[in-house]
mmCIF file of C-alpha atoms (C1' of nucleotides) in Angstrom:
data_model
loop_
_atom_site.group_PDB
_atom_site.id
_atom_site.type_symbol
_atom_site.label_atom_id
_atom_site.label_comp_id
_atom_site.label_asym_id
_atom_site.label_seq_id
_atom_site.Cartn_x
_atom_site.Cartn_y
_atom_site.Cartn_z
ATOM 1 C CA MET A 1 40.074 0.053 -8.126
ATOM 2 C CA ARG A 2 40.207 3.770 -8.691
ATOM 3 C CA ALA A 3 40.761 6.219 -6.246
ATOM 4 C CA ASP A 4 37.895 8.128 -6.202
ATOM 5 C CA ALA A 5 36.033 4.544 -6.651
ATOM 6 C CA ARG A 6 37.512 3.409 -3.546
ATOM 7 C CA ARG A 7 36.462 6.717 -1.751
ATOM 8 C CA ASN A 8 33.048 6.263 -2.821
ATOM 9 C CA HIS A 9 32.957 2.525 -1.377
ATOM 10 C CA GLU A 10 34.150 3.676 1.873
ATOM 11 C CA ARG A 11 31.465 6.795 2.069
ATOM 12 C CA LEU A 12 28.677 4.579 0.885
ATOM 13 C CA LEU A 13 29.387 2.056 3.839
ATOM 14 C CA ILE A 14 29.549 4.696 6.277
ATOM 15 C CA GLU A 15 26.366 6.308 5.713
ATOM 16 C CA ALA A 16 24.556 3.011 4.699
ATOM 17 C CA ARG A 17 25.586 2.007 8.578
ATOM 18 C CA ALA A 18 24.152 5.115 9.557
ATOM 19 C CA ALA A 19 20.733 4.864 7.945
ATOM 20 C CA PHE A 20 20.256 1.362 8.563
ATOM 21 C CA ALA A 21 20.881 2.028 12.532
ATOM 22 C CA GLU A 22 18.509 5.211 12.478
ATOM 23 C CA GLN A 23 15.910 4.350 9.870
ATOM 24 C CA GLY A 24 16.120 0.535 10.188
ATOM 25 C CA ALA A 25 17.274 -2.273 7.572
ATOM 26 C CA ASP A 26 14.724 -1.144 4.757
ATOM 27 C CA ALA A 27 15.975 2.992 4.676
ATOM 28 C CA PRO A 28 15.260 4.134 1.444
ATOM 29 C CA LEU A 29 18.691 3.628 -0.923
ATOM 30 C CA GLU A 30 18.193 6.910 -2.520
ATOM 31 C CA GLU A 31 19.242 8.641 0.794
ATOM 32 C CA VAL A 32 22.157 6.688 1.458
ATOM 33 C CA ALA A 33 23.589 7.877 -1.825
ATOM 34 C CA ARG A 34 22.477 11.471 -1.515
ATOM 35 C CA ARG A 35 24.000 11.283 2.037
ATOM 36 C CA ALA A 36 27.403 10.179 0.851
ATOM 37 C CA GLY A 37 27.240 12.331 -2.004
ATOM 38 C CA VAL A 38 27.183 10.165 -4.908
ATOM 39 C CA GLY A 39 24.710 9.160 -7.464
ATOM 40 C CA ILE A 40 22.340 6.495 -6.771
ATOM 41 C CA GLY A 41 24.097 4.448 -9.876
ATOM 42 C CA THR A 42 26.979 4.475 -8.053
ATOM 43 C CA LEU A 43 25.417 3.010 -5.104
ATOM 44 C CA TYR A 44 23.813 0.164 -7.411
ATOM 45 C CA ARG A 45 27.339 -0.245 -8.938
ATOM 46 C CA HIS A 46 29.188 -0.782 -5.507
ATOM 47 C CA PHE A 47 26.481 -2.832 -4.193
ATOM 48 C CA PRO A 48 23.937 -4.418 -6.925
ATOM 49 C CA THR A 49 21.202 -5.651 -4.167
ATOM 50 C CA ARG A 50 20.344 -4.258 -0.911
ATOM 51 C CA ALA A 51 21.536 -7.512 0.780
ATOM 52 C CA ASP A 52 25.137 -6.875 -0.508
ATOM 53 C CA LEU A 53 25.052 -3.758 1.129
ATOM 54 C CA LEU A 54 23.534 -5.126 4.151
ATOM 55 C CA ASN A 55 26.046 -7.999 3.923
ATOM 56 C CA ALA A 56 28.983 -5.424 3.679
ATOM 57 C CA VAL A 57 27.939 -3.024 6.562
ATOM 58 C CA PHE A 58 27.599 -6.234 9.208
ATOM 59 C CA GLN A 59 31.184 -7.559 8.444
ATOM 60 C CA GLU A 60 32.518 -5.665 11.255
ATOM 61 C CA GLU A 61 30.023 -6.257 13.520
ATOM 62 C CA LEU A 62 30.381 -9.878 12.600
ATOM 63 C CA ALA A 63 33.997 -9.624 13.182
ATOM 64 C CA GLU A 64 32.975 -8.869 16.562
ATOM 65 C CA LEU A 65 30.457 -11.200 17.682
ATOM 66 C CA LEU A 66 32.767 -14.240 16.142
ATOM 67 C CA HIS A 67 35.442 -12.450 18.424
ATOM 68 C CA ARG A 68 32.817 -13.124 21.452
ATOM 69 C CA SER A 69 32.027 -16.408 20.399
ATOM 70 C CA ARG A 70 36.041 -17.314 20.869
ATOM 71 C CA GLU A 71 36.063 -15.909 24.318
ATOM 72 C CA LEU A 72 33.205 -17.968 25.118
ATOM 73 C CA ALA A 73 34.406 -21.183 23.704
ATOM 74 C CA GLU A 74 36.625 -21.280 26.538
ATOM 75 C CA ALA A 75 34.282 -20.383 29.511
ATOM 76 C CA ASP A 76 34.036 -22.953 32.156
ATOM 77 C CA ALA A 77 29.929 -23.505 32.015
ATOM 78 C CA PRO A 78 29.361 -24.480 28.316
ATOM 79 C CA CYS A 79 25.881 -23.966 28.985
ATOM 80 C CA SER A 80 25.601 -20.422 30.096
ATOM 81 C CA ALA A 81 28.453 -19.568 27.360
ATOM 82 C CA LEU A 82 25.747 -20.746 24.773
ATOM 83 C CA VAL A 83 22.979 -18.927 26.250
ATOM 84 C CA GLU A 84 25.496 -15.630 26.593
ATOM 85 C CA TRP A 85 25.803 -15.977 23.246
ATOM 86 C CA LEU A 86 22.297 -16.180 21.957
ATOM 87 C CA ARG A 87 21.709 -13.303 23.902
ATOM 88 C CA ALA A 88 24.512 -11.443 21.928
ATOM 89 C CA LEU A 89 22.638 -12.257 18.838
ATOM 90 C CA ILE A 90 19.728 -10.856 19.610
ATOM 91 C CA ALA A 91 21.108 -7.472 21.126
ATOM 92 C CA HIS A 92 22.875 -7.368 17.596
ATOM 93 C CA ALA A 93 19.994 -7.980 15.703
ATOM 94 C CA GLY A 94 17.933 -5.170 17.738
ATOM 95 C CA GLU A 95 20.566 -2.358 16.707
ATOM 96 C CA TYR A 96 19.137 -2.628 13.092
ATOM 97 C CA ARG A 97 15.480 -2.854 13.113
ATOM 98 C CA GLY A 98 14.125 -5.079 9.983
ATOM 99 C CA LEU A 99 17.550 -6.928 10.384
ATOM 100 C CA ALA A 100 15.964 -9.906 12.014
ATOM 101 C CA HIS A 101 13.433 -10.113 9.210
ATOM 102 C CA ALA A 102 16.141 -9.661 6.471
ATOM 103 C CA LEU A 103 18.136 -12.116 7.878
ATOM 104 C CA MET A 104 15.212 -14.591 8.210
ATOM 105 C CA SER A 105 13.986 -13.694 4.304
ATOM 106 C CA ALA A 106 17.765 -14.328 3.234
ATOM 107 C CA SER A 107 18.469 -17.515 5.076
ATOM 108 C CA HIS A 108 16.505 -19.994 2.757
ATOM 109 C CA ASP A 109 18.584 -18.004 -0.423
ATOM 110 C CA ARG A 110 21.646 -19.459 -0.169
ATOM 111 C CA SER A 111 22.902 -17.262 -3.530
ATOM 112 C CA SER A 112 22.199 -14.464 -1.116
ATOM 113 C CA ALA A 113 25.274 -12.410 0.226
ATOM 114 C CA LEU A 114 23.117 -12.213 3.284
ATOM 115 C CA ALA A 115 22.839 -15.551 3.994
ATOM 116 C CA ARG A 116 26.633 -16.277 3.674
ATOM 117 C CA CYS A 117 27.280 -13.702 6.188
ATOM 118 C CA SER A 118 25.325 -15.877 8.738
ATOM 119 C CA ASP A 119 27.769 -18.948 7.814
ATOM 120 C CA PRO A 120 30.539 -18.189 10.155
ATOM 121 C CA LEU A 121 27.470 -16.920 12.984
ATOM 122 C CA ARG A 122 26.112 -20.619 12.550
ATOM 123 C CA ALA A 123 29.724 -21.978 12.682
ATOM 124 C CA ALA A 124 30.397 -20.590 15.835
ATOM 125 C CA GLY A 125 26.957 -21.469 17.250
ATOM 126 C CA GLU A 126 27.815 -24.970 16.386
ATOM 127 C CA ARG A 127 30.648 -25.235 18.359
ATOM 128 C CA LEU A 128 29.380 -23.476 21.728
ATOM 129 C CA LEU A 129 26.110 -26.266 20.876
ATOM 130 C CA GLY A 130 28.457 -29.046 20.871
ATOM 131 C CA ARG A 131 30.260 -28.133 23.802
ATOM 132 C CA ALA A 132 27.182 -28.020 25.956
ATOM 133 C CA GLN A 133 26.077 -31.150 24.464
ATOM 134 C CA GLU A 134 29.185 -33.022 25.034
ATOM 135 C CA ALA A 135 28.730 -31.818 28.838
ATOM 136 C CA GLY A 136 25.421 -33.310 28.972
ATOM 137 C CA GLN A 137 23.916 -29.490 29.565
ATOM 138 C CA VAL A 138 21.489 -29.299 26.495
ATOM 139 C CA ARG A 139 19.711 -31.816 24.747
ATOM 140 C CA ALA A 140 21.436 -33.523 21.983
ATOM 141 C CA ASP A 141 18.681 -33.695 19.669
ATOM 142 C CA VAL A 142 18.829 -29.908 19.583
ATOM 143 C CA SER A 143 20.200 -28.421 16.302
ATOM 144 C CA ILE A 144 22.264 -25.332 15.710
ATOM 145 C CA GLY A 145 19.668 -24.485 12.912
ATOM 146 C CA ASP A 146 16.795 -24.687 14.631
ATOM 147 C CA LEU A 147 18.281 -22.745 17.878
ATOM 148 C CA MET A 148 19.172 -19.903 15.627
ATOM 149 C CA GLN A 149 16.228 -19.441 13.656
ATOM 150 C CA LEU A 150 13.995 -19.040 16.787
ATOM 151 C CA THR A 151 16.276 -16.854 18.289
ATOM 152 C CA ASN A 152 16.225 -14.741 15.119
ATOM 153 C CA ALA A 153 12.111 -15.092 15.565
ATOM 154 C CA ILE A 154 12.390 -13.633 19.231
ATOM 155 C CA ALA A 155 14.674 -11.235 17.896
ATOM 156 C CA LEU A 156 11.780 -10.027 15.349
ATOM 157 C CA ALA A 157 9.016 -10.521 18.250
ATOM 158 C CA ALA A 158 11.026 -7.909 20.452
ATOM 159 C CA GLU A 159 11.476 -5.809 17.988
ATOM 160 C CA GLN A 160 7.885 -5.155 17.317
ATOM 161 C CA CYS A 161 7.510 -4.458 21.009
ATOM 162 C CA PRO A 162 9.981 -1.956 21.712
ATOM 163 C CA GLU A 163 8.276 -0.915 25.128
ATOM 164 C CA ASP A 164 8.626 -4.384 26.608
ATOM 165 C CA ALA A 165 12.594 -4.311 26.623
ATOM 166 C CA LEU A 166 12.096 -7.610 28.583
ATOM 167 C CA LEU A 167 10.247 -9.288 25.990
ATOM 168 C CA ALA A 168 13.474 -10.872 24.255
ATOM 169 C CA ASP A 169 15.108 -12.073 27.690
ATOM 170 C CA ARG A 170 11.556 -13.768 28.568
ATOM 171 C CA LEU A 171 10.993 -15.338 25.359
ATOM 172 C CA LEU A 172 14.608 -16.556 25.254
ATOM 173 C CA SER A 173 14.420 -18.178 29.037
ATOM 174 C CA LEU A 174 11.136 -19.746 28.321
ATOM 175 C CA THR A 175 13.054 -21.300 25.211
ATOM 176 C CA LEU A 176 15.808 -22.157 26.921
ATOM 177 C CA ARG A 177 14.128 -24.195 29.376
ATOM 178 C CA GLY A 178 13.565 -26.789 26.799
ATOM 179 C CA LEU A 179 17.008 -27.145 26.032
ATOM 180 C CA LYS A 180 18.164 -28.798 29.561
ATOM 181 C CA GLY A 181 19.332 -32.514 28.868
ATOM 182 C CA MET B 1 -26.275 0.471 2.528
ATOM 183 C CA ARG B 2 -27.326 0.574 -0.990
ATOM 184 C CA ALA B 3 -27.562 -2.713 -2.510
ATOM 185 C CA ASP B 4 -24.652 -2.187 -5.120
ATOM 186 C CA ALA B 5 -22.462 -1.281 -2.270
ATOM 187 C CA ARG B 6 -22.855 -4.289 -0.289
ATOM 188 C CA ARG B 7 -22.349 -6.549 -3.313
ATOM 189 C CA ASN B 8 -19.007 -4.733 -3.920
ATOM 190 C CA HIS B 9 -18.414 -5.050 -0.297
ATOM 191 C CA GLU B 10 -18.803 -9.117 -0.572
ATOM 192 C CA ARG B 11 -16.705 -9.437 -3.836
ATOM 193 C CA LEU B 12 -14.065 -7.625 -2.519
ATOM 194 C CA LEU B 13 -13.709 -9.831 0.449
ATOM 195 C CA ILE B 14 -13.901 -12.939 -1.820
ATOM 196 C CA GLU B 15 -11.447 -11.822 -4.022
ATOM 197 C CA ALA B 16 -9.183 -10.434 -0.863
ATOM 198 C CA ARG B 17 -9.179 -13.665 0.647
ATOM 199 C CA ALA B 18 -8.469 -15.565 -2.758
ATOM 200 C CA ALA B 19 -5.609 -12.973 -3.547
ATOM 201 C CA PHE B 20 -4.167 -13.059 0.117
ATOM 202 C CA ALA B 21 -4.198 -16.848 -0.032
ATOM 203 C CA GLU B 22 -2.406 -16.894 -3.739
ATOM 204 C CA GLN B 23 0.047 -13.989 -3.179
ATOM 205 C CA GLY B 24 0.470 -13.396 0.483
ATOM 206 C CA ALA B 25 -0.800 -10.644 2.594
ATOM 207 C CA ASP B 26 0.907 -8.250 0.927
ATOM 208 C CA ALA B 27 -1.150 -8.784 -2.306
ATOM 209 C CA PRO B 28 -1.572 -5.606 -4.812
ATOM 210 C CA LEU B 29 -4.706 -3.872 -3.538
ATOM 211 C CA GLU B 30 -5.163 -2.801 -7.309
ATOM 212 C CA GLU B 31 -5.466 -5.949 -8.332
ATOM 213 C CA VAL B 32 -7.851 -6.971 -5.615
ATOM 214 C CA ALA B 33 -10.083 -4.295 -6.895
ATOM 215 C CA ARG B 34 -9.756 -5.217 -10.482
ATOM 216 C CA ARG B 35 -10.656 -8.915 -9.583
ATOM 217 C CA ALA B 36 -13.827 -7.745 -7.973
ATOM 218 C CA GLY B 37 -14.483 -5.386 -10.788
ATOM 219 C CA VAL B 38 -14.508 -2.348 -8.935
ATOM 220 C CA GLY B 39 -12.397 0.896 -8.714
ATOM 221 C CA ILE B 40 -9.268 0.884 -6.517
ATOM 222 C CA GLY B 41 -11.211 4.111 -4.931
ATOM 223 C CA THR B 42 -14.229 2.265 -4.167
ATOM 224 C CA LEU B 43 -11.874 -0.647 -2.166
ATOM 225 C CA TYR B 44 -10.695 2.336 -0.021
ATOM 226 C CA ARG B 45 -13.907 3.291 0.434
ATOM 227 C CA HIS B 46 -14.899 0.016 2.033
ATOM 228 C CA PHE B 47 -11.565 -0.703 3.764
ATOM 229 C CA PRO B 48 -9.357 2.485 4.354
ATOM 230 C CA THR B 49 -6.418 0.357 5.447
ATOM 231 C CA ARG B 50 -4.852 -3.184 4.389
ATOM 232 C CA ALA B 51 -5.381 -3.940 7.939
ATOM 233 C CA ASP B 52 -9.060 -3.579 7.791
ATOM 234 C CA LEU B 53 -9.265 -5.830 4.777
ATOM 235 C CA LEU B 54 -7.501 -7.913 6.548
ATOM 236 C CA ASN B 55 -9.151 -7.985 9.789
ATOM 237 C CA ALA B 56 -12.423 -8.618 7.683
ATOM 238 C CA VAL B 57 -11.050 -11.653 5.754
ATOM 239 C CA PHE B 58 -10.116 -13.166 8.661
ATOM 240 C CA GLN B 59 -13.441 -12.958 10.667
ATOM 241 C CA GLU B 60 -14.594 -16.267 9.205
ATOM 242 C CA GLU B 61 -11.200 -17.988 10.215
ATOM 243 C CA LEU B 62 -11.539 -16.428 13.519
ATOM 244 C CA ALA B 63 -15.004 -17.657 14.250
ATOM 245 C CA GLU B 64 -13.414 -21.143 13.200
ATOM 246 C CA LEU B 65 -10.265 -20.830 15.614
ATOM 247 C CA LEU B 66 -12.665 -19.987 18.565
ATOM 248 C CA HIS B 67 -14.923 -22.830 17.690
ATOM 249 C CA ARG B 68 -12.279 -25.285 17.874
ATOM 250 C CA SER B 69 -10.685 -23.515 21.295
ATOM 251 C CA ARG B 70 -14.538 -24.282 23.164
ATOM 252 C CA GLU B 71 -14.169 -27.987 21.692
ATOM 253 C CA LEU B 72 -10.298 -27.907 23.321
ATOM 254 C CA ALA B 73 -11.549 -26.230 26.627
ATOM 255 C CA GLU B 74 -13.577 -29.486 27.480
ATOM 256 C CA ALA B 75 -10.526 -31.638 26.370
ATOM 257 C CA ASP B 76 -9.395 -34.279 29.307
ATOM 258 C CA ALA B 77 -5.623 -33.235 29.175
ATOM 259 C CA PRO B 78 -5.388 -29.519 29.732
ATOM 260 C CA CYS B 79 -1.984 -29.743 28.442
ATOM 261 C CA SER B 80 -2.582 -31.550 24.932
ATOM 262 C CA ALA B 81 -5.471 -29.245 24.373
ATOM 263 C CA LEU B 82 -3.357 -26.135 24.678
ATOM 264 C CA VAL B 83 -0.515 -27.409 22.686
ATOM 265 C CA GLU B 84 -3.324 -28.300 19.948
ATOM 266 C CA TRP B 85 -4.476 -25.149 20.075
ATOM 267 C CA LEU B 86 -1.203 -23.075 19.568
ATOM 268 C CA ARG B 87 -0.508 -25.806 16.551
ATOM 269 C CA ALA B 88 -3.893 -24.610 14.986
ATOM 270 C CA LEU B 89 -2.525 -21.218 15.142
ATOM 271 C CA ILE B 90 0.656 -21.698 13.913
ATOM 272 C CA ALA B 91 -1.469 -23.503 10.738
ATOM 273 C CA HIS B 92 -3.780 -20.772 10.269
ATOM 274 C CA ALA B 93 -0.988 -18.170 10.076
ATOM 275 C CA GLY B 94 0.940 -20.334 7.521
ATOM 276 C CA GLU B 95 -2.285 -20.247 5.426
ATOM 277 C CA TYR B 96 -1.515 -16.947 4.372
ATOM 278 C CA ARG B 97 1.837 -15.746 3.528
ATOM 279 C CA GLY B 98 2.595 -12.550 5.191
ATOM 280 C CA LEU B 99 0.089 -12.710 7.925
ATOM 281 C CA ALA B 100 2.388 -13.758 10.618
ATOM 282 C CA HIS B 101 4.239 -10.613 10.296
ATOM 283 C CA ALA B 102 1.381 -8.227 9.617
ATOM 284 C CA LEU B 103 -0.431 -9.869 12.867
ATOM 285 C CA MET B 104 3.383 -8.965 14.358
ATOM 286 C CA SER B 105 3.244 -5.243 13.472
ATOM 287 C CA ALA B 106 -0.166 -4.628 14.381
ATOM 288 C CA SER B 107 0.030 -6.423 17.801
ATOM 289 C CA HIS B 108 1.818 -3.076 19.298
ATOM 290 C CA ASP B 109 -0.606 -0.972 17.365
ATOM 291 C CA ARG B 110 -4.044 -1.010 19.907
ATOM 292 C CA SER B 111 -5.800 1.115 17.107
ATOM 293 C CA SER B 112 -5.565 -1.150 14.574
ATOM 294 C CA ALA B 113 -8.355 -3.273 13.364
ATOM 295 C CA LEU B 114 -5.912 -6.403 12.742
ATOM 296 C CA ALA B 115 -4.477 -5.804 16.496
ATOM 297 C CA ARG B 116 -8.438 -6.144 17.511
ATOM 298 C CA CYS B 117 -8.577 -9.329 15.777
ATOM 299 C CA SER B 118 -6.560 -11.222 17.755
ATOM 300 C CA ASP B 119 -8.051 -10.083 21.062
ATOM 301 C CA PRO B 120 -10.571 -12.674 21.068
ATOM 302 C CA LEU B 121 -7.865 -15.396 20.122
ATOM 303 C CA ARG B 122 -5.791 -14.299 23.356
ATOM 304 C CA ALA B 123 -8.706 -14.530 25.261
ATOM 305 C CA ALA B 124 -9.509 -17.860 23.985
ATOM 306 C CA GLY B 125 -5.586 -19.000 24.877
ATOM 307 C CA GLU B 126 -5.947 -17.663 28.158
ATOM 308 C CA ARG B 127 -8.736 -20.001 29.080
ATOM 309 C CA LEU B 128 -6.675 -23.207 27.751
ATOM 310 C CA LEU B 129 -3.276 -21.869 29.449
ATOM 311 C CA GLY B 130 -5.064 -21.266 32.619
ATOM 312 C CA ARG B 131 -6.770 -25.011 32.630
ATOM 313 C CA ALA B 132 -3.080 -26.237 31.639
ATOM 314 C CA GLN B 133 -1.842 -24.406 34.860
ATOM 315 C CA GLU B 134 -4.473 -25.021 37.362
ATOM 316 C CA ALA B 135 -4.069 -29.120 36.351
ATOM 317 C CA GLY B 136 -0.167 -28.187 37.169
ATOM 318 C CA GLN B 137 1.013 -29.217 33.845
ATOM 319 C CA VAL B 138 2.427 -25.714 32.587
ATOM 320 C CA ARG B 139 4.349 -23.600 34.909
ATOM 321 C CA ALA B 140 2.750 -20.467 36.503
ATOM 322 C CA ASP B 141 4.875 -17.705 35.466
ATOM 323 C CA VAL B 142 4.264 -18.566 31.961
ATOM 324 C CA SER B 143 1.820 -15.764 30.310
ATOM 325 C CA ILE B 144 -0.644 -16.058 27.307
ATOM 326 C CA GLY B 145 1.009 -12.729 25.629
ATOM 327 C CA ASP B 146 4.708 -14.419 25.812
ATOM 328 C CA LEU B 147 3.193 -17.587 24.410
ATOM 329 C CA MET B 148 1.096 -15.893 21.395
ATOM 330 C CA GLN B 149 4.239 -14.087 20.548
ATOM 331 C CA LEU B 150 6.472 -17.114 20.406
ATOM 332 C CA THR B 151 3.730 -18.854 18.128
ATOM 333 C CA ASN B 152 3.632 -16.179 16.055
ATOM 334 C CA ALA B 153 7.903 -15.677 16.072
ATOM 335 C CA ILE B 154 7.752 -19.398 15.179
ATOM 336 C CA ALA B 155 4.972 -19.094 12.324
ATOM 337 C CA LEU B 156 6.847 -16.652 10.935
ATOM 338 C CA ALA B 157 10.162 -18.575 10.583
ATOM 339 C CA ALA B 158 8.609 -21.376 9.092
ATOM 340 C CA GLU B 159 6.956 -19.641 6.585
ATOM 341 C CA GLN B 160 10.221 -18.255 5.415
ATOM 342 C CA CYS B 161 11.566 -22.138 5.222
ATOM 343 C CA PRO B 162 8.564 -23.639 2.959
ATOM 344 C CA GLU B 163 11.122 -26.467 1.960
ATOM 345 C CA ASP B 164 11.286 -27.603 5.878
ATOM 346 C CA ALA B 165 7.850 -28.809 6.667
ATOM 347 C CA LEU B 166 8.735 -29.677 10.274
ATOM 348 C CA LEU B 167 10.345 -27.002 11.098
ATOM 349 C CA ALA B 168 7.346 -25.105 12.981
ATOM 350 C CA ASP B 169 6.624 -28.569 14.947
ATOM 351 C CA ARG B 170 10.574 -29.109 15.818
ATOM 352 C CA LEU B 171 10.895 -25.379 17.087
ATOM 353 C CA LEU B 172 7.126 -25.652 18.860
ATOM 354 C CA SER B 173 8.433 -28.815 20.435
ATOM 355 C CA LEU B 174 11.358 -27.320 21.718
ATOM 356 C CA THR B 175 9.813 -24.181 23.017
ATOM 357 C CA LEU B 176 7.080 -26.493 24.817
ATOM 358 C CA ARG B 177 9.583 -28.408 26.830
ATOM 359 C CA GLY B 178 10.308 -24.971 28.824
ATOM 360 C CA LEU B 179 6.699 -25.012 29.814
ATOM 361 C CA LYS B 180 6.478 -28.344 31.909
ATOM 362 C CA GLY B 181 5.824 -27.026 35.275
ATOM 363 C "C1'" DA C 1 36.982 3.004 -16.086
ATOM 364 C "C1'" DC C 2 33.472 5.441 -13.543
ATOM 365 C "C1'" DC C 3 29.947 8.092 -12.419
ATOM 366 C "C1'" DT C 4 25.350 10.500 -13.123
ATOM 367 C "C1'" DG C 5 20.597 11.684 -12.869
ATOM 368 C "C1'" DA C 6 16.910 11.283 -15.946
ATOM 369 C "C1'" DA C 7 13.731 7.815 -17.178
ATOM 370 C "C1'" DC C 8 10.987 3.786 -16.106
ATOM 371 C "C1'" DA C 9 8.448 0.713 -13.345
ATOM 372 C "C1'" DC C 10 5.459 -0.384 -9.501
ATOM 373 C "C1'" DC C 11 2.175 0.351 -5.820
ATOM 374 C "C1'" DG C 12 0.024 2.794 -2.491
ATOM 375 C "C1'" DT C 13 -3.400 6.563 -1.857
ATOM 376 C "C1'" DT C 14 -6.317 10.961 -2.431
ATOM 377 C "C1'" DC C 15 -9.812 13.272 -4.658
ATOM 378 C "C1'" DA C 16 -12.474 15.758 -8.128
ATOM 379 C "C1'" DA C 17 -15.413 14.335 -11.403
ATOM 380 C "C1'" DG C 18 -19.291 11.685 -12.393
ATOM 381 C "C1'" DT C 19 -23.659 8.535 -11.926
ATOM 382 C "C1'" DA D 1 -24.566 8.019 -1.687
ATOM 383 C "C1'" DC D 2 -21.520 5.783 -4.124
ATOM 384 C "C1'" DC D 3 -18.257 4.693 -7.751
ATOM 385 C "C1'" DT D 4 -14.694 5.695 -10.652
ATOM 386 C "C1'" DG D 5 -9.941 6.372 -12.488
ATOM 387 C "C1'" DA D 6 -6.501 9.994 -13.359
ATOM 388 C "C1'" DA D 7 -3.449 12.136 -10.846
ATOM 389 C "C1'" DC D 8 0.396 12.112 -7.405
ATOM 390 C "C1'" DA D 9 3.336 10.554 -4.204
ATOM 391 C "C1'" DC D 10 7.754 7.268 -3.188
ATOM 392 C "C1'" DC D 11 10.652 4.114 -4.012
ATOM 393 C "C1'" DG D 12 13.806 0.671 -6.622
ATOM 394 C "C1'" DT D 13 16.272 -0.039 -10.438
ATOM 395 C "C1'" DT D 14 18.217 0.645 -14.799
ATOM 396 C "C1'" DC D 15 20.392 2.698 -18.688
ATOM 397 C "C1'" DA D 16 22.454 6.471 -21.967
ATOM 398 C "C1'" DA D 17 25.251 10.360 -22.068
ATOM 399 C "C1'" DG D 18 29.057 12.659 -19.790
ATOM 400 C "C1'" DT D 19 33.858 12.694 -17.299
#
DNA sequence: ACCTGAACACCGTTCAAGT
DNA sequence: ACCTGAACACCGTTCAAGT
């Protein structure tokens, strides 16, 4: 890749991250391009779809979340570790308004970059869930897919009620009481 | 109201219902107007916002749901009645793609017609929840607000995965196990 | 090889003119 | 009093021309 192209790529990522955090995951792409000092066409050349751009922005956060999951996988209490992990996912989704919705929309479209982005999260969650189930702390008939869908749905609901800071916690607790095996 | 205005009002409601059912709650308003044989300005005159139009369309469904809640309020098993009611809400949201999201977005804006539209639903749910709690079948610390948020979130998640017809059922069951007092 | 931005498409919303 | 639809605004996306 040419030096100027690489530079544009980096600036686009930086500005996209800022714009998504400030204005939500549906921030105007035109503004991302403007802030990065490039034409809108250049943005599309580097990231053909919004999902591609979101995906690229979240690679960094994704690495952090996966790191956290490896820590939790060695915790003493498998069930608490799983719950901690789900809380971390909700907190992450809460940092970008509209992200929970984007992830949800993308989840059933396997060709989307954003859908692939949550595959490693799913795998990490599966390990934590498996441990909690083997320890007999979580029912065997709970699937990681259902659990992550529900987590995402809770994040989305919480996002709509920013004035109720504890909503996500309460909804998650309500849900988790149903996990106990 | 002038006769032609009343007629336009009715035709707009009929076509809006059809368009929302076919294309989702974010169907182009221009098309609703076209199908109703009126100018787009007339649609805006009768329904200044999309939420007003959605609200008007759902008044009929709302009456049916309230009727159902009164039947359930006399059922023998208060907890099953509550669950039945939540299932009915999810089924209703599922009939119009995007409705769950619209309801969720509107829920924190008290001035929206759509938010007021769910007030009677909330009141009906509160009666059913109260009966189940008095019978000792549901924990006392569960609120109808949280329960409806969660129900709506589940409806939204289910809508994104139409290929998994049982998703809503499973997520609701998972949640409901946490209710038992 | 990459970038630019004008151009096009689409939809929401308003409002001056018409009936 | 109500209706109409052109006009404007906004944003996403493409692509011919430029470097």
